[in-house]
């Protein structure tokens, strides 16, 4: 699992500009493929080889100016509670405002790394103006120009250095996270799973502050449910805050082996569901999609399910090899099947293919359809193997790895999927020099 970084600050300081700059490269590729523009406020980024999730809290502020202030305080408090590091963004054009001072007051008490980022420092004159932000009492600051990228390197260097090193620790049991938009039926699903309290075996305090694995024994399967803490604390927290649920989802996704992604059939696989899907994929987690509230869908001709499935597959191209189940938590239809499928995905994600067999299978396939010549050069793939990582990654060794293009890598991925069942599991194909 990786660390979570939250960007806080009042509206218009440039948070989303900065955020988009950070997640741009990677996610732009996904966009080009699915052809969908997404309203995206969280994503995965990396710097100096270190990956982290980043959340633009500003994306969740709604309301008029006076509502803003209260909302922002609430968000800062949640960010303090949930994130591993905080970037507090201010605007050199406007200088220090009262709202900045309120946020700074909350942040001064925080033990986690806080980075004060003075944005819109587009020129040297403005760099001088930035000194007034010392008055916020947060110590050193970073000057940025999110619009042209200036200063972002220094900030990110220090940020990734101070982020806690979080390595994916192995768990004895499959860890499932139930994720989705508010009202998809997540709590109902978990309650249906839990049944009565006797199914709970133990609470295991997780390695991160309040993410808790709860061990269940149900339908003959043993598994940990990640982040039921969020549900237990329901009374305490404003659950209607979309930002809060996003924060918890990101944390739960980072912490699990398989994401059970629930969506409301009557609302469809919309941009926000899609966003959660890609976050899980980017984190190399197993995925099962549950189309919930199927009892509310009237027309049940044989084709309804197929149409629905096709629509989802279109949205998740090219990673379409994912189980999609139509369930009703209310009537308990296919709840058992959902858990059974999640366990299967978990097992596939842990699968190790013997290298000799892998070569026997893949090399003839490659011989039949070798990588197309590129710039007049021929690529010869000599050997391949699964890497010893916690999730499936495959390396193909060849003379000219840089000449193998994305479409051919996708071809190899598809062949691996055809030969070995990796349904629901993101896999990565690397070309390596031999
Ligand atoms: P947010 O509300 O904090 O997410 O702010 P936005 O990212 O939407 O930016 C608010 C405005 O500030 C937009 O018009 C941006 O183009 C502008 N802006 C953002 N970063 C910079 C910067 O580095 N320099 C300048 N001059 N303008 C910026
Ligand atoms: P959460 O916000 O994702 O945890 O969603 P909840 O579990 O609180 O459910 C939101 C609403 O959807 C509640 O009123 C549930 O009773 C209802 N609901 C959940 N699952 C189903 C279902 O399968 N069918 C129908 N008709 N309603 C459901």
Coordinates of C-alpha atoms and ligand atoms in Angstrom, one line a residue:
X1 CA 0.0 0.0 0.0
X2 CA 1.1 3.6 -0.6
X3 CA 0.9 6.8 1.3
X4 CA -1.9 9.3 0.9
X5 CA -1.3 13.0 0.4
X6 CA -4.0 15.6 0.7
X7 CA -4.0 19.1 -0.8
X8 CA -5.9 21.6 1.3
X9 CA -6.4 25.3 1.0
X10 CA -9.1 27.8 0.2
X11 CA -10.7 28.0 -3.3
X12 CA -8.9 29.5 -6.3
X13 CA -5.4 29.1 -4.9
X14 CA -4.5 26.6 -7.7
X15 CA -5.1 23.2 -6.0
X16 CA -6.7 21.5 -8.9
X17 CA -4.1 23.0 -11.3
X18 CA -1.4 21.5 -9.2
X19 CA -3.3 18.2 -8.8
X20 CA -3.8 17.8 -12.6
X21 CA -0.1 18.4 -13.2
X22 CA 0.7 15.6 -10.8
X23 CA -1.6 12.9 -12.1
X24 CA -1.5 14.1 -15.8
X25 CA 1.0 11.8 -17.4
X26 CA -0.3 8.4 -16.4
X27 CA -4.0 9.0 -16.4
X28 CA -4.0 10.8 -19.7
X29 CA -3.3 7.4 -21.3
X30 CA -6.3 5.9 -19.7
X31 CA -8.4 8.8 -20.9
X32 CA -7.3 8.4 -24.5
X33 CA -8.3 4.8 -24.5
X34 CA -11.7 5.1 -22.9
X35 CA -12.4 8.5 -24.5
X36 CA -14.0 9.7 -21.3
X37 CA -13.2 12.9 -19.5
X38 CA -13.5 12.4 -15.9
X39 CA -14.2 14.7 -13.0
X40 CA -11.2 13.6 -11.1
X41 CA -10.1 14.7 -7.7
X42 CA -7.9 11.9 -6.6
X43 CA -5.4 9.7 -8.3
X44 CA -2.1 8.1 -8.2
X45 CA 1.2 9.8 -8.7
X46 CA 4.9 9.0 -8.4
X47 CA 8.1 10.9 -7.9
X48 CA 11.6 9.5 -7.8
X49 CA 10.1 6.1 -8.1
X50 CA 7.9 6.4 -5.0
X51 CA 4.1 6.1 -5.6
X52 CA 1.5 7.9 -3.5
X53 CA -2.2 8.7 -3.8
X54 CA -3.1 12.3 -4.0
X55 CA -6.4 13.9 -3.1
X56 CA -7.5 17.4 -4.1
X57 CA -9.9 18.2 -1.2
X58 CA -11.1 21.3 -3.0
X59 CA -13.0 19.2 -5.5
X60 CA -15.5 18.4 -2.7
X61 CA -16.3 21.9 -1.5
X62 CA -19.8 22.9 -2.6
X63 CA -21.9 25.9 -1.6
X64 CA -21.7 29.6 -1.3
X65 CA -18.8 31.6 0.1
X66 CA -19.9 31.5 3.7
X67 CA -20.5 27.8 3.5
X68 CA -17.0 27.4 2.1
X69 CA -15.3 28.3 5.3
X70 CA -17.0 25.7 7.5
X71 CA -16.6 23.1 4.8
X72 CA -12.9 23.8 4.4
X73 CA -12.3 23.5 8.1
X74 CA -14.1 20.2 8.2
X75 CA -12.0 19.0 5.2
X76 CA -8.8 20.0 6.8
X77 CA -9.7 18.1 10.0
X78 CA -10.5 15.0 8.0
X79 CA -7.3 15.4 5.9
X80 CA -5.3 15.7 9.1
X81 CA -7.0 12.5 10.4
X82 CA -6.7 10.4 7.3
X83 CA -3.8 11.5 5.2
X84 CA -0.1 10.7 5.7
X85 CA 1.0 14.2 4.6
X86 CA -0.6 17.5 3.8
X87 CA 0.1 20.1 1.2
X88 CA -1.4 23.4 2.3
X89 CA -1.6 25.7 -0.7
X90 CA -1.9 29.4 -0.5
X91 CA -1.8 32.1 -3.2
X92 CA 0.9 34.8 -3.5
X93 CA -1.4 37.0 -5.5
X94 CA -3.9 37.5 -2.7
X95 CA -1.4 37.2 0.1
X96 CA -2.3 35.9 3.6
X97 CA -6.1 35.8 4.1
X98 CA -8.1 35.1 7.2
X99 CA -9.1 31.7 5.9
X100 CA -5.5 30.9 5.4
X101 CA -4.8 31.8 9.1
X102 CA -7.7 29.5 10.2
X103 CA -6.3 26.6 8.3
X104 CA -2.8 27.3 9.5
X105 CA -4.1 27.2 13.1
X106 CA -5.4 23.7 12.6
X107 CA -2.2 22.6 10.8
X108 CA 0.2 23.9 13.4
X109 CA -0.9 21.2 15.8
X110 CA -0.3 18.4 13.4
X111 CA 2.4 15.8 13.8
X112 CA 2.4 14.6 10.2
X113 CA 4.5 16.3 7.5
X114 CA 2.9 19.5 6.4
X115 CA 4.1 21.4 3.3
X116 CA 3.2 25.0 2.9
X117 CA 3.1 25.7 -0.9
X118 CA 2.9 29.3 -2.0
X119 CA 1.4 29.1 -5.5
X120 CA 1.3 31.4 -8.5
X121 CA 4.9 32.4 -7.9
X122 CA 5.4 32.8 -11.7
X123 CA 8.4 35.2 -11.4
X124 CA 11.2 36.5 -9.2
X125 CA 9.2 39.5 -7.9
X126 CA 6.5 37.2 -6.6
X127 CA 9.1 35.0 -4.9
X128 CA 10.0 38.0 -2.8
X129 CA 6.4 38.6 -1.9
X130 CA 6.1 35.1 -0.6
X131 CA 8.0 35.9 2.6
X132 CA 4.8 37.1 4.2
X133 CA 3.6 33.5 4.5
X134 CA 6.1 33.0 7.3
X135 CA 3.5 34.7 9.5
X136 CA 1.4 31.6 9.2
X137 CA 3.8 29.9 11.7
X138 CA 4.4 26.8 9.6
X139 CA 8.1 27.3 9.1
X140 CA 9.7 27.0 5.7
X141 CA 7.6 27.3 2.6
X142 CA 7.9 26.2 -1.0
X143 CA 7.2 28.5 -3.9
X144 CA 5.4 27.1 -6.9
X145 CA 4.0 28.0 -10.2
X146 CA 1.5 25.2 -10.8
X147 CA 0.7 26.7 -14.2
X148 CA 4.2 26.3 -15.6
X149 CA 5.5 23.7 -13.2
X150 CA 8.1 25.8 -11.5
X151 CA 9.2 24.7 -8.0
X152 CA 7.2 21.5 -8.1
X153 CA 10.3 19.4 -8.2
X154 CA 11.7 20.8 -4.9
X155 CA 8.4 20.3 -3.1
X156 CA 8.0 16.7 -4.5
X157 CA 11.6 15.8 -3.6
X158 CA 11.0 16.7 0.1
X159 CA 7.5 15.3 0.1
X160 CA 8.4 11.8 -1.0
X161 CA 11.4 11.7 1.3
X162 CA 9.1 12.4 4.3
X163 CA 6.3 10.0 3.3
X164 CA 6.2 6.9 5.4
X165 CA 7.5 3.8 3.7
X166 CA 4.5 1.6 3.3
X167 CA 5.2 -1.8 1.8
X168 CA 2.5 -4.3 1.0
X169 CA 2.6 -6.5 4.0
X170 CA 1.3 -10.1 3.5
X171 CA -1.8 -11.1 5.2
X172 CA -2.8 -14.7 6.1
X173 CA -6.3 -14.2 4.8
X174 CA -7.7 -12.4 1.8
X175 CA -8.4 -8.8 2.5
X176 CA -11.5 -7.4 0.9
X177 CA -12.5 -3.8 0.7
X178 CA -16.1 -2.9 -0.2
X179 CA -15.9 0.3 -2.1
X180 CA -18.3 2.5 -4.2
X181 CA -20.2 5.7 -4.1
X182 CA -22.4 6.7 -1.2
X183 CA -25.7 4.9 -1.2
X184 CA -24.5 2.1 -3.5
X185 CA -25.4 -0.3 -0.7
X186 CA -21.9 -0.9 0.9
X187 CA -23.1 -0.9 4.5
X188 CA -26.1 -3.1 3.7
X189 CA -23.7 -5.5 1.9
X190 CA -21.3 -5.6 4.8
X191 CA -24.2 -6.2 7.2
X192 CA -25.5 -9.0 5.0
X193 CA -22.0 -10.5 5.1
X194 CA -21.6 -10.0 8.8
X195 CA -25.0 -11.4 9.6
X196 CA -24.9 -11.6 13.3
X197 CA -21.9 -10.7 15.5
X198 CA -21.0 -14.3 16.0
X199 CA -19.5 -14.3 12.6
X200 CA -16.9 -11.9 13.7
X201 CA -13.8 -13.7 14.8
X202 CA -11.5 -11.0 15.9
X203 CA -10.6 -7.4 15.4
X204 CA -7.0 -7.0 14.3
X205 CA -5.7 -3.5 14.7
X206 CA -4.1 -2.6 11.4
X207 CA -0.7 -1.2 10.9
X208 CA -2.1 2.2 9.9
X209 CA -3.7 4.2 12.6
X210 CA -7.4 3.4 12.2
X211 CA -7.7 1.1 9.3
X212 CA -8.9 -2.1 10.9
X213 CA -9.1 -5.6 9.5
X214 CA -12.0 -7.5 10.9
X215 CA -11.8 -11.2 10.4
X216 CA -14.9 -13.0 9.2
X217 CA -15.9 -16.6 8.8
X218 CA -18.8 -16.8 6.5
X219 CA -20.2 -19.1 3.8
X220 CA -17.2 -21.4 4.6
X221 CA -14.7 -18.7 3.7
X222 CA -12.4 -16.9 6.0
X223 CA -11.4 -13.3 5.1
X224 CA -10.6 -9.9 6.5
X225 CA -12.9 -7.0 5.7
X226 CA -10.9 -3.9 5.5
X227 CA -12.0 -0.6 6.9
X228 CA -15.2 -1.6 8.7
X229 CA -13.9 1.0 11.2
X230 CA -15.4 3.6 8.9
X231 CA -18.8 2.0 9.3
X232 CA -18.6 1.7 13.0
X233 CA -17.7 5.3 13.3
X234 CA -20.7 6.3 11.3
X235 CA -22.5 8.0 14.1
X236 CA -19.5 10.1 14.8
X237 CA -18.8 11.4 11.3
X238 CA -20.7 13.2 8.7
X239 CA -21.1 10.5 6.2
X240 CA -22.8 12.7 3.7
X241 CA -19.5 14.3 3.0
X242 CA -18.4 12.8 -0.3
X243 CA -14.9 13.8 0.5
X244 CA -14.9 11.7 3.6
X245 CA -16.1 8.6 1.8
X246 CA -13.5 9.1 -0.9
X247 CA -10.8 9.4 1.7
X248 CA -11.9 6.1 3.3
X249 CA -12.1 4.4 -0.1
X250 CA -8.6 5.4 -1.1
X251 CA -7.3 4.1 2.2
X252 CA -9.3 0.9 2.0
X253 CA -8.2 0.3 -1.6
X254 CA -4.5 0.7 -0.6
X255 CA -4.9 -1.7 2.2
X256 CA -6.8 -4.6 0.5
X257 CA -6.0 -7.5 -1.9
X258 CA -9.4 -7.4 -3.7
X259 CA -11.8 -4.5 -4.1
X260 CA -15.4 -5.4 -4.2
X261 CA -16.7 -2.4 -6.2
X262 CA -20.4 -1.9 -5.6
X263 CA -22.6 0.3 -7.8
X264 CA -26.3 1.1 -7.8
X265 CA -27.8 -0.5 -10.9
X266 CA -30.3 2.4 -11.2
X267 CA -27.5 4.9 -11.3
X268 CA -25.1 3.1 -13.6
X269 CA -21.4 2.9 -13.9
X270 CA -20.8 6.6 -13.9
X271 CA -17.6 8.7 -13.9
X272 CA -17.1 8.4 -10.1
X273 CA -17.5 4.6 -10.1
X274 CA -15.1 4.5 -13.0
X275 CA -12.6 6.6 -11.0
X276 CA -12.6 4.1 -8.1
X277 CA -12.2 1.3 -10.6
X278 CA -9.0 2.9 -12.1
X279 CA -7.6 3.7 -8.7
X280 CA -7.9 0.0 -7.8
X281 CA -6.4 -1.0 -11.1
X282 CA -3.5 1.4 -10.7
X283 CA -2.9 -0.1 -7.2
X284 CA -2.7 -3.6 -8.8
X285 CA -5.6 -4.8 -6.7
X286 CA -8.0 -7.6 -7.6
X287 CA -11.4 -6.3 -8.7
X288 CA -15.0 -7.7 -8.6
X289 CA -17.8 -5.5 -9.9
X290 CA -21.2 -5.9 -8.2
X291 CA -24.1 -4.3 -9.9
X292 CA -26.3 -3.9 -6.8
X293 CA -30.1 -3.3 -6.4
X294 CA -30.7 -5.5 -9.3
X295 CA -34.2 -6.1 -7.8
X296 CA -35.1 -2.6 -8.9
X297 CA -34.3 -3.2 -12.5
X298 CA -37.6 -4.0 -14.2
X299 CA -37.0 -5.3 -17.7
X300 CA -35.3 -8.5 -17.2
X301 CA -35.2 -9.9 -20.7
X302 CA -32.2 -12.1 -21.3
X303 CA -30.4 -9.2 -22.9
X304 CA -30.7 -6.7 -20.0
X305 CA -27.7 -8.2 -18.3
X306 CA -25.7 -8.4 -21.5
X307 CA -26.4 -4.8 -22.3
X308 CA -25.4 -3.7 -18.9
X309 CA -22.2 -5.7 -19.0
X310 CA -21.3 -4.4 -22.4
X311 CA -21.7 -0.8 -21.2
X312 CA -19.4 -1.4 -18.2
X313 CA -16.8 -3.2 -20.3
X314 CA -16.8 -0.2 -22.7
X315 CA -16.0 2.1 -19.8
X316 CA -13.2 -0.1 -18.4
X317 CA -11.4 -0.8 -21.7
X318 CA -8.8 -2.2 -22.2
X319 CA -9.0 -3.9 -18.8
X320 CA -12.2 -5.7 -19.5
X321 CA -11.3 -9.1 -18.0
X322 CA -13.1 -8.4 -14.8
X323 CA -16.0 -10.4 -13.2
X324 CA -19.3 -8.5 -13.2
X325 CA -22.1 -9.8 -11.0
X326 CA -25.7 -8.7 -10.7
X327 CA -26.7 -8.8 -7.1
X328 CA -29.3 -7.6 -4.7
X329 CA -28.2 -7.1 -1.2
X330 CA -31.8 -6.5 -0.2
X331 CA -33.0 -10.0 -1.3
X332 CA -29.5 -11.5 -0.7
X333 CA -29.4 -12.6 -4.4
X334 CA -26.0 -13.8 -5.3
X335 CA -24.3 -12.5 -2.2
X336 CA -22.6 -15.9 -1.7
X337 CA -21.5 -15.9 -5.3
X338 CA -20.0 -12.5 -4.8
X339 CA -17.7 -13.6 -2.0
X340 CA -16.9 -16.8 -3.8
X341 CA -15.8 -14.7 -6.8
X342 CA -13.7 -12.4 -4.6
X343 CA -11.9 -15.4 -3.2
X344 CA -11.2 -16.7 -6.7
X345 CA -9.8 -13.3 -7.8
X346 CA -7.6 -13.3 -4.6
X347 CA -6.2 -16.7 -5.6
X348 CA -5.6 -15.7 -9.1
X349 CA -3.7 -12.6 -8.0
X350 CA -1.5 -14.9 -5.9
X351 CA -0.9 -17.3 -8.7
X352 CA 2.7 -18.1 -9.7
X353 CA 3.4 -19.6 -13.1
X354 CA 6.3 -21.9 -13.3
X355 CA 8.9 -20.3 -15.6
X356 CA 9.6 -23.3 -17.7
X357 CA 5.9 -23.8 -18.5
X358 CA 5.5 -20.1 -19.1
X359 CA 8.3 -20.1 -21.7
X360 CA 6.9 -23.3 -23.3
X361 CA 3.5 -21.6 -23.7
X362 CA 4.6 -18.0 -24.6
X363 CA 7.6 -18.5 -26.9
X364 CA 5.7 -20.3 -29.6
X365 CA 3.0 -17.7 -29.5
X366 CA 5.6 -15.0 -29.9
X367 CA 7.3 -16.9 -32.7
X368 CA 3.9 -17.0 -34.5
X369 CA 3.4 -13.3 -34.2
X370 CA 6.7 -11.5 -33.3
X371 CA 6.9 -7.8 -32.4
X372 CA 6.6 -5.8 -35.6
X373 CA 9.9 -4.4 -36.8
X374 CA 10.4 -0.8 -35.6
X375 CA 12.6 1.7 -37.4
X376 CA 13.9 -1.2 -39.4
X377 CA 15.0 -3.1 -36.3
X378 CA 13.9 -6.6 -35.4
X379 CA 13.1 -7.5 -31.8
X380 CA 13.9 -11.0 -30.7
X381 CA 12.2 -12.1 -27.4
X382 CA 14.3 -14.9 -25.9
X383 CA 12.9 -15.6 -22.5
X384 CA 10.1 -14.7 -20.2
X385 CA 9.2 -15.1 -16.5
X386 CA 6.8 -14.0 -13.9
X387 CA 8.5 -11.6 -11.4
X388 CA 8.4 -12.5 -7.6
X389 CA 6.1 -9.5 -6.8
X390 CA 2.9 -9.6 -4.6
X391 CA 0.8 -9.2 -7.8
X392 CA 1.3 -10.6 -11.3
X393 CA 4.0 -8.9 -13.3
X394 CA 5.8 -10.5 -16.3
X395 CA 9.1 -9.7 -17.8
X396 CA 10.0 -10.5 -21.4
X397 CA 13.7 -10.4 -22.2
X398 CA 14.9 -9.3 -25.6
X399 CA 17.6 -7.5 -27.5
X400 CA 15.7 -4.2 -28.0
X401 CA 13.1 -3.6 -25.3
X402 CA 12.7 0.0 -26.2
X403 CA 11.3 -0.9 -29.6
X404 CA 8.4 -2.9 -28.3
X405 CA 5.3 -0.7 -28.4
X406 CA 2.2 -0.6 -26.2
X407 CA 0.0 -2.6 -28.7
X408 CA 2.3 -5.5 -28.7
X409 CA 2.6 -5.5 -24.9
X410 CA -1.2 -5.5 -24.8
X411 CA -1.2 -8.5 -27.2
X412 CA 1.1 -10.4 -24.8
X413 CA -1.1 -9.5 -21.9
X414 CA -4.2 -10.8 -23.8
X415 CA -2.4 -14.0 -24.6
X416 CA -1.4 -14.4 -20.9
X417 CA -5.0 -13.9 -20.0
X418 CA -6.2 -16.4 -22.6
X419 CA -3.7 -19.1 -21.4
X420 CA -3.9 -18.5 -17.7
X421 CA -7.1 -17.2 -16.1
X422 CA -6.4 -13.8 -14.5
X423 CA -9.9 -12.5 -14.5
X424 CA -10.2 -9.5 -12.2
X425 CA -6.5 -9.2 -11.7
X426 CA -4.5 -6.3 -13.2
X427 CA -1.3 -7.6 -14.8
X428 CA 1.8 -5.8 -16.0
X429 CA 4.1 -6.7 -18.9
X430 CA 7.6 -5.4 -18.9
X431 CA 10.2 -5.7 -21.7
X432 CA 13.7 -6.1 -20.3
X433 CA 17.2 -6.0 -22.0
X434 CA 18.9 -9.3 -22.4
Ligands
LIG1 P1 -8.5 25.6 -6.8 O1 -9.8 26.2 -6.6 O2 -7.6 25.8 -5.6 O3 -8.5 24.2 -7.2 O4 -7.8 26.5 -7.9 P2 -7.6 26.3 -9.5 O5 -6.6 25.2 -9.8 O6 -9.0 26.0 -10.1 O7 -7.0 27.6 -10.0 C1 -7.7 28.9 -9.8 C2 -7.1 29.9 -10.8 O8 -5.8 30.1 -10.6 C3 -7.2 29.4 -12.2 O9 -7.6 30.4 -13.0 C4 -5.8 28.9 -12.5 O10 -5.5 29.1 -13.9 C5 -5.0 29.9 -11.7 N1 -3.7 29.4 -11.4 C6 -3.4 28.2 -10.8 N2 -2.0 28.0 -10.7 C7 -1.5 29.2 -11.1 C8 -0.1 29.7 -11.1 O11 0.8 29.0 -10.8 N3 0.1 30.9 -11.6 C9 -1.0 31.7 -12.0 N4 -0.6 32.9 -12.4 N5 -2.2 31.3 -12.0 C10 -2.5 30.1 -11.5
LIG2 P1 -23.8 2.9 1.4 O1 -23.9 4.4 1.5 O2 -23.1 2.5 0.2 O3 -23.3 2.2 2.6 O4 -25.3 2.4 1.2 P2 -26.4 1.7 2.2 O5 -26.0 0.3 2.5 O6 -26.5 2.7 3.3 O7 -27.6 1.7 1.3 C1 -28.2 2.8 0.7 C2 -29.7 2.5 0.5 O8 -29.9 1.6 -0.5 C3 -30.4 2.0 1.7 O9 -31.7 2.6 1.8 C4 -30.5 0.5 1.4 O10 -31.6 -0.1 2.1 C5 -30.7 0.5 -0.1 N1 -30.2 -0.8 -0.7 C6 -29.0 -1.4 -0.5 N2 -29.0 -2.5 -1.2 C7 -30.1 -2.6 -1.9 C8 -30.7 -3.6 -2.8 O11 -30.1 -4.6 -3.2 N3 -31.9 -3.3 -3.4 C9 -32.6 -2.2 -3.0 N4 -33.8 -2.0 -3.5 N5 -32.1 -1.3 -2.1 C10 -30.9 -1.5 -1.6

